[in-house]
Coordinates of C-alpha atoms and ligand atoms in Angstrom, one line a residue:
M18 CA -14.7 10.0 -16.0
K19 CA -11.5 12.0 -16.7
L20 CA -8.4 11.3 -14.7
K21 CA -4.9 12.8 -15.0
I22 CA -2.3 10.5 -13.5
A23 CA 1.3 11.5 -12.9
V24 CA 3.4 8.4 -13.6
L25 CA 6.7 8.4 -11.8
A26 CA 8.1 5.0 -12.7
G27 CA 11.5 5.5 -11.0
D28 CA 14.3 2.9 -10.8
G29 CA 15.0 -0.8 -11.1
I30 CA 11.8 -2.8 -11.6
G31 CA 9.8 0.4 -11.1
P32 CA 9.4 1.1 -14.9
E33 CA 8.6 -2.6 -15.6
V34 CA 5.8 -3.0 -13.1
T35 CA 4.5 0.5 -13.7
H36 CA 4.1 -0.3 -17.4
E37 CA 1.9 -3.2 -16.6
A38 CA -0.2 -1.1 -14.2
T39 CA -0.8 1.6 -16.7
E40 CA -1.6 -0.9 -19.4
I41 CA -4.4 -2.2 -17.1
L42 CA -5.7 1.3 -16.5
R43 CA -5.7 2.0 -20.3
A44 CA -7.7 -1.2 -20.7
V45 CA -10.2 0.0 -18.0
A46 CA -10.5 3.4 -19.8
E47 CA -11.2 1.7 -23.1
L48 CA -13.7 -0.8 -21.8
G49 CA -15.6 1.8 -19.8
G50 CA -15.3 4.9 -22.0
H51 CA -13.2 6.8 -19.5
E52 CA -10.5 9.3 -20.3
F53 CA -7.3 8.6 -18.4
T54 CA -4.2 10.8 -19.2
F55 CA -0.8 9.5 -18.2
V56 CA 1.9 12.2 -17.7
P57 CA 5.4 10.7 -17.1
G58 CA 7.8 12.3 -14.6
L59 CA 11.3 11.7 -13.2
I60 CA 12.0 10.6 -9.7
G61 CA 14.8 8.7 -7.9
G62 CA 18.1 7.6 -9.4
V63 CA 17.0 8.2 -13.0
A64 CA 16.0 11.8 -12.0
I65 CA 19.5 12.4 -10.5
T66 CA 21.1 11.2 -13.7
E67 CA 18.9 13.1 -16.0
A68 CA 18.0 16.2 -14.0
G69 CA 20.5 16.4 -11.2
S70 CA 18.0 15.9 -8.3
P71 CA 16.0 13.0 -6.9
L72 CA 12.8 15.1 -7.1
P73 CA 13.1 17.8 -9.8
T74 CA 10.8 20.8 -9.5
E75 CA 9.1 19.8 -12.8
T76 CA 8.1 16.5 -11.3
L77 CA 6.7 18.1 -8.1
D78 CA 4.7 20.6 -10.2
L79 CA 3.5 17.7 -12.4
A80 CA 2.4 15.7 -9.3
L81 CA 0.6 18.7 -7.7
D82 CA -1.2 19.3 -10.9
A83 CA -2.5 15.7 -11.3
D84 CA -5.6 13.9 -9.9
A85 CA -3.4 11.0 -8.7
V86 CA 0.3 10.2 -8.6
F87 CA 1.5 6.6 -9.4
L88 CA 5.0 5.8 -8.2
G89 CA 6.8 2.6 -9.3
A90 CA 9.9 2.4 -7.0
V91 CA 13.1 4.3 -6.3
G92 CA 16.6 3.2 -5.3
D93 CA 19.7 2.5 -7.2
P94 CA 22.9 1.0 -5.5
K95 CA 25.1 3.1 -7.8
F96 CA 24.1 6.2 -5.7
G97 CA 24.9 4.5 -2.4
A98 CA 27.9 6.7 -1.7
L99 CA 25.8 10.0 -1.8
A100 CA 24.6 11.7 1.4
P101 CA 21.1 10.5 2.5
D102 CA 19.4 13.7 1.3
K103 CA 20.9 13.4 -2.2
R104 CA 20.1 9.7 -2.8
P105 CA 17.2 8.4 -4.9
E106 CA 15.2 7.5 -1.8
A107 CA 15.2 11.2 -0.8
G108 CA 12.9 11.9 -3.8
L109 CA 10.4 9.5 -2.3
L110 CA 10.4 11.1 1.1
Q111 CA 10.2 14.6 -0.4
I112 CA 7.2 13.8 -2.6
R113 CA 5.4 12.1 0.2
Q114 CA 5.9 15.2 2.3
A115 CA 4.9 17.6 -0.5
L116 CA 1.7 15.8 -1.3
G117 CA 0.8 15.7 2.4
G118 CA -1.2 12.5 2.7
F119 CA -1.9 11.6 6.3
A120 CA -3.6 8.2 5.9
N121 CA -1.6 5.3 4.5
L122 CA -3.8 2.4 3.3
R123 CA -2.3 -1.1 3.0
P124 CA -4.5 -4.1 2.2
S125 CA -3.4 -7.5 3.5
I126 CA -5.2 -10.2 1.7
A127 CA -5.0 -14.0 1.7
Y128 CA -5.4 -15.2 -1.8
S129 CA -6.5 -18.9 -1.7
A130 CA -4.4 -19.7 -4.7
L131 CA -1.3 -18.5 -2.9
S132 CA -2.1 -20.0 0.5
G133 CA 1.0 -22.2 0.3
N134 CA 3.2 -19.1 -0.1
S135 CA 2.6 -17.7 3.4
P136 CA 4.6 -19.0 6.3
L137 CA 1.3 -19.2 8.1
R138 CA -0.9 -22.3 7.7
P139 CA -3.7 -22.0 5.1
E140 CA -6.3 -22.6 7.8
V141 CA -5.0 -19.6 9.6
T142 CA -4.8 -17.2 6.7
E143 CA -8.0 -18.4 5.0
G144 CA -10.5 -15.6 4.5
A145 CA -8.2 -12.8 5.7
D146 CA -8.9 -9.5 4.1
I147 CA -7.5 -6.6 6.2
L148 CA -7.2 -2.9 5.3
F149 CA -4.6 -1.1 7.5
V150 CA -5.2 2.7 7.9
R151 CA -2.0 4.0 9.3
E152 CA -1.6 7.7 10.4
L153 CA 1.4 8.9 8.5
L154 CA 2.4 12.4 9.5
G155 CA 2.4 12.4 13.3
G156 CA 3.6 10.3 16.3
L157 CA 7.1 9.3 17.2
Y158 CA 8.5 9.7 13.7
F159 CA 7.8 13.5 13.6
G160 CA 7.4 14.6 17.2
A161 CA 9.7 17.2 18.7
P162 CA 12.0 17.3 20.7
R163 CA 14.1 14.7 19.0
W164 CA 17.8 14.4 19.3
W165 CA 20.9 12.3 19.9
D166 CA 23.7 14.6 20.9
K167 CA 26.7 12.3 20.5
T168 CA 29.1 15.1 21.6
S169 CA 27.3 15.9 24.8
S170 CA 29.2 15.1 28.0
A171 CA 26.0 14.2 29.8
N172 CA 25.7 10.5 30.0
G173 CA 28.8 10.3 27.7
G174 CA 26.6 11.0 24.7
G175 CA 24.5 7.9 25.7
E176 CA 21.1 9.6 25.7
A177 CA 18.7 10.3 22.9
I178 CA 15.1 11.5 22.7
N179 CA 12.1 11.0 20.5
T180 CA 8.6 12.4 21.2
M181 CA 5.3 10.7 20.6
R182 CA 2.8 13.4 20.1
Y183 CA -0.7 13.6 18.6
T184 CA -3.4 16.3 18.6
R185 CA -7.1 15.4 18.8
D186 CA -7.6 16.8 15.3
E187 CA -4.9 14.6 13.8
V188 CA -6.6 11.5 15.3
V189 CA -10.1 12.6 14.2
R190 CA -9.2 13.0 10.6
V191 CA -7.5 9.7 10.2
A192 CA -10.2 7.9 12.3
R193 CA -12.9 9.3 9.9
V194 CA -11.0 7.8 6.9
A195 CA -11.0 4.4 8.7
F196 CA -14.7 4.5 9.5
E197 CA -15.7 5.7 6.1
L198 CA -13.8 2.8 4.5
A199 CA -15.2 0.4 7.0
E200 CA -18.7 1.5 6.0
K201 CA -18.0 0.2 2.5
R202 CA -16.5 -3.0 3.7
R203 CA -17.4 -5.4 6.6
K204 CA -18.3 -2.5 8.9
K205 CA -15.7 -3.1 11.6
V206 CA -12.8 -0.9 12.8
T207 CA -10.1 -2.2 15.2
S208 CA -8.2 0.7 16.7
V209 CA -4.7 -0.2 18.0
D210 CA -3.0 1.6 20.8
K211 CA -1.1 1.2 24.0
A212 CA -3.6 2.9 26.3
N213 CA -2.6 0.9 29.4
V214 CA 0.8 2.7 29.4
L215 CA 0.9 5.8 27.1
E216 CA -1.1 9.0 27.6
V217 CA -0.9 9.6 23.8
S218 CA -2.7 6.3 23.3
Q219 CA -5.3 7.4 25.9
L220 CA -6.1 10.5 23.8
W221 CA -6.1 8.3 20.7
R222 CA -8.6 5.8 22.3
A223 CA -10.9 8.5 23.7
T224 CA -10.9 10.4 20.3
V225 CA -11.6 7.3 18.2
T226 CA -14.4 6.3 20.5
E227 CA -15.9 9.8 20.1
V228 CA -15.6 9.6 16.2
A229 CA -17.2 6.2 16.2
K230 CA -20.5 7.8 17.3
E231 CA -20.7 9.5 13.9
Y232 CA -20.8 6.0 12.3
P233 CA -23.5 4.0 14.1
G234 CA -23.4 1.2 11.4
V235 CA -19.7 0.4 12.2
T236 CA -18.5 -1.7 15.1
L237 CA -15.5 -0.4 17.0
E238 CA -13.1 -2.5 19.0
H239 CA -9.9 -1.4 20.7
Q240 CA -6.8 -3.6 20.8
L241 CA -3.5 -3.1 22.6
V242 CA -0.6 -3.2 20.1
D243 CA 1.1 -6.1 21.8
S244 CA -1.9 -8.4 21.8
M245 CA -2.8 -7.2 18.3
A246 CA 0.6 -8.5 17.0
M247 CA -0.5 -11.9 18.2
H248 CA -4.1 -11.8 17.1
L249 CA -3.0 -10.9 13.6
M250 CA -1.0 -14.1 13.3
N251 CA -3.6 -16.3 15.1
I252 CA -6.9 -15.1 13.6
P253 CA -6.3 -12.6 10.9
R254 CA -9.8 -13.1 9.4
N255 CA -11.3 -11.4 12.5
F256 CA -10.1 -8.0 11.3
D257 CA -11.6 -5.7 8.7
V258 CA -10.2 -2.1 8.9
V259 CA -7.3 -1.7 11.4
L260 CA -6.6 1.9 12.5
T261 CA -3.2 2.7 13.9
E262 CA -0.9 5.5 14.7
N263 CA 2.3 5.9 12.7
L264 CA 4.8 3.6 14.5
F265 CA 2.4 0.8 15.4
G266 CA 1.1 0.8 11.8
D267 CA 4.5 0.6 10.3
I268 CA 5.3 -2.5 12.2
L269 CA 1.9 -4.3 12.1
S270 CA 1.3 -3.7 8.4
D271 CA 4.7 -5.4 7.6
E272 CA 3.9 -8.2 10.0
A273 CA 0.5 -8.7 8.3
A274 CA 2.2 -8.8 4.9
V275 CA 3.2 -12.4 5.6
I276 CA -0.5 -13.3 5.2
T277 CA -0.3 -12.5 1.5
G278 CA 3.1 -14.3 1.2
S279 CA 5.0 -12.1 -1.3
L280 CA 6.3 -8.6 -1.3
G281 CA 5.5 -8.4 -5.0
M282 CA 1.8 -8.7 -4.3
L283 CA 1.3 -5.7 -2.0
P284 CA -0.3 -2.4 -3.0
S285 CA -0.6 0.9 -1.1
A286 CA -2.2 4.3 -1.2
T287 CA -1.6 7.5 0.8
I288 CA -4.6 9.7 0.9
G289 CA -5.9 12.9 2.5
G290 CA -3.3 15.3 1.2
A291 CA -3.2 17.6 -1.9
V292 CA -3.0 14.7 -4.3
N293 CA -3.2 11.0 -3.4
L294 CA -0.1 9.0 -3.9
Y295 CA -0.2 5.3 -5.0
E296 CA 2.8 2.9 -4.9
P297 CA 3.4 -0.8 -4.6
V298 CA 5.0 -1.6 -1.3
H299 CA 8.1 -3.2 -2.7
G300 CA 11.4 -1.4 -3.6
S301 CA 13.3 -1.2 -6.9
A302 CA 14.6 -4.8 -6.5
P303 CA 18.0 -4.1 -8.3
D304 CA 18.8 -7.8 -8.1
I305 CA 16.1 -8.7 -10.7
A306 CA 15.7 -5.4 -12.6
G307 CA 15.7 -6.0 -16.4
T308 CA 15.3 -9.7 -16.1
G309 CA 11.5 -9.9 -16.6
K310 CA 11.1 -11.6 -13.2
A311 CA 9.4 -8.8 -11.4
N312 CA 5.9 -9.5 -10.2
P313 CA 3.7 -6.7 -11.5
L314 CA 0.6 -7.7 -9.4
G315 CA 1.4 -5.3 -6.5
A316 CA 1.5 -2.5 -9.0
I317 CA -1.6 -3.7 -10.8
L318 CA -3.5 -3.9 -7.5
T319 CA -2.2 -0.4 -6.7
A320 CA -3.8 0.7 -10.0
A321 CA -7.1 -0.7 -8.6
M322 CA -6.6 1.5 -5.6
V323 CA -6.2 4.6 -7.9
L324 CA -9.6 3.8 -9.3
R325 CA -11.2 3.2 -5.9
H326 CA -9.8 6.2 -4.0
S327 CA -9.2 8.8 -6.7
A328 CA -11.9 8.1 -9.3
H329 CA -14.6 6.4 -7.2
L330 CA -14.8 3.7 -9.8
E331 CA -15.4 0.9 -7.3
A332 CA -16.8 -1.6 -9.9
E333 CA -13.7 -1.2 -12.1
A334 CA -11.3 -1.5 -9.1
A335 CA -13.1 -4.7 -8.0
A336 CA -12.9 -6.0 -11.6
I337 CA -9.1 -5.6 -11.6
E338 CA -8.8 -7.4 -8.3
A339 CA -11.0 -10.2 -9.6
A340 CA -8.9 -10.5 -12.7
V341 CA -5.7 -10.8 -10.6
Q342 CA -7.4 -13.5 -8.5
H343 CA -8.6 -15.3 -11.7
V344 CA -5.1 -15.4 -13.1
L345 CA -3.7 -16.8 -9.9
N346 CA -6.5 -19.4 -9.7
E347 CA -5.5 -20.5 -13.2
G348 CA -2.1 -21.3 -11.8
Y349 CA 0.0 -18.6 -13.4
R350 CA 2.9 -17.4 -11.3
T351 CA 5.8 -15.0 -11.6
A352 CA 9.1 -16.3 -10.3
D353 CA 8.7 -15.0 -6.7
L354 CA 5.3 -16.8 -6.4
A355 CA 6.2 -20.1 -8.1
R356 CA 6.6 -23.1 -5.8
L357 CA 7.6 -26.5 -7.1
S358 CA 6.6 -29.0 -4.5
A359 CA 9.1 -31.8 -3.8
G360 CA 8.6 -34.7 -6.3
A361 CA 6.5 -32.7 -8.7
T362 CA 7.3 -33.2 -12.4
A363 CA 7.9 -30.3 -14.7
S364 CA 4.4 -30.7 -16.3
E365 CA 2.9 -30.4 -12.8
A366 CA 4.8 -27.3 -12.0
Q367 CA 3.0 -24.0 -12.1
P368 CA 3.6 -22.0 -15.3
V369 CA 6.2 -19.3 -14.5
V370 CA 5.5 -16.2 -16.6
S371 CA 7.4 -13.0 -17.1
T372 CA 6.4 -9.5 -15.9
R373 CA 4.9 -8.7 -19.3
E374 CA 3.1 -12.0 -19.7
M375 CA 1.5 -11.6 -16.2
G376 CA 0.3 -8.1 -17.1
K377 CA -1.2 -9.4 -20.4
L378 CA -2.9 -12.3 -18.6
V379 CA -4.6 -9.9 -16.1
Q380 CA -5.6 -7.7 -19.0
Q381 CA -7.1 -10.6 -20.9
A382 CA -9.0 -11.8 -17.8
L383 CA -10.3 -8.3 -17.2
T384 CA -11.5 -7.9 -20.8
E385 CA -13.1 -11.4 -20.9
A386 CA -15.0 -10.7 -17.6
T387 CA -16.2 -7.3 -19.0
D388 CA -17.3 -8.9 -22.3
R389 CA -19.2 -11.6 -20.3
R390 CA -21.0 -9.0 -18.2
Q391 CA -21.9 -6.9 -21.2
S392 CA -23.3 -9.9 -23.1
M393 CA -25.4 -10.9 -20.1
H394 CA -26.8 -7.4 -20.0
A395 CA -27.7 -7.6 -23.7
V396 CA -29.8 -10.8 -23.2
Ligands
NAD23 P1 13.1 -4.5 -2.4 O1 11.6 -4.5 -2.1 O2 13.5 -3.8 -3.6 O3 13.5 -6.1 -2.6 C1 13.5 -7.0 -1.6 C2 13.5 -8.4 -2.2 O4 12.2 -8.7 -2.7 C3 14.5 -8.6 -3.4 O5 15.0 -9.9 -3.4 C4 13.6 -8.4 -4.6 O6 14.1 -9.1 -5.7 C5 12.3 -8.9 -4.1 N1 11.2 -8.2 -4.8 C6 10.8 -7.0 -4.5 N2 9.8 -6.6 -5.3 C7 9.5 -7.7 -6.1 C8 8.6 -7.9 -7.2 N3 7.7 -7.0 -7.5 N4 8.6 -9.1 -7.8 C9 9.5 -10.0 -7.4 N5 10.4 -9.9 -6.4 C10 10.4 -8.7 -5.8 O7 13.9 -4.0 -1.1 P2 15.4 -3.8 -0.9 O8 16.2 -4.8 -1.7 O9 15.6 -3.7 0.5 O10 15.7 -2.4 -1.6 C11 16.2 -2.2 -2.9 C12 16.1 -0.7 -3.2 O11 14.8 -0.2 -3.2 C13 16.9 0.2 -2.2 O12 17.5 1.2 -2.8 C14 15.8 0.7 -1.3 O13 16.1 1.9 -0.6 C15 14.6 0.9 -2.2 N6 13.3 0.8 -1.7 C16 12.4 1.6 -2.3 C17 11.0 1.6 -1.9 C18 10.1 2.4 -2.6 O14 10.4 2.9 -3.7 N7 8.8 2.5 -2.1 C19 10.7 0.7 -0.9 C20 11.6 -0.2 -0.3 C21 12.9 -0.1 -0.7

């Protein structure tokens, strides 16, 4: 399998975690005889410094010419005084828009080794493995009209409008993504709406119900967004694929992130556009940049998503996820994950490893598991 990946490492811890993710992809390529090409590009603060724009044209061309785009993180406080459309984060918004992905995928998984890291009790999070499919290009964030006319004399400028709008086609295309992913998982889709109040949600619910008929092997349930917010915290293991419109998905996927317990663990993918875009959920974390404290697992799990959704290398993606789990089960932790329980001695403490060490441990686990599989085949 050949894959050309545009690598936009960005700012802060972006380059550190991206390095570990690409090292894992290189290892997968070597172990499986694949040909992955990595083409670096500038984005964010580093792009402003070196090319005068948060998303230089060369980067956009490179991204549009690739099979997948891997983005580390953008954001640098030294550009905080610039206008919003000139700041590093503008590069991120521009590339998301240019690539045109309409389905944002965010897994929320309870790792048993990290059960103590979640604010939820282990018996609540146990077994949770949710995949959010959030519609990304419609709804309240993009609907027109939208305005806040501060100078208007009407209501003393105290009136503003946003519009929640969806077309049937926009719902159909994202629903199909959710059902197709559910077919490969535990075959359940939970569609979230507010159909008891909003007409847009009534269209959403009717359309998703219609799309469900194309996927007889998948069970569909509907949940109202307010009760969903509670169910996620009470019985997260009840959910498989959760399908939402833009605003509800933004809020619920962040809420469900507490199941995993650390921002540094969360991967994401945006699919359906010209080229799929992959990025860990976290930002550039300027407070720890360059200290070796960044957790690279979110980026490494994002690399697994590249293989699953852009290369259809499911076994290889699952092998990366298993290697991450193995390293966590062995007790290795980056600083954000380490917990020293009261009264524990230094020798009982979990080994705290650097970004680089964590990346190497995952790579080692991946290689060992592959060697074991190959020697079993040979017997
Ligand atoms: P952040 O995600 O960068 O950091 C929040 C906190 O989590 C910090 O304490 C940080 O040290 C910690 N953290 C984040 N990722 C970590 C990791 N992998 N390992 C260990 N600890 C980690 O969010 P923020 O501080 O609000 O934003 C910092 C900058 O990043 C801002 O410029 C913001 O605009 C930008 N940002 C970018 C993205 C992106 O590129 N997708 C997302 C969010 C924020």
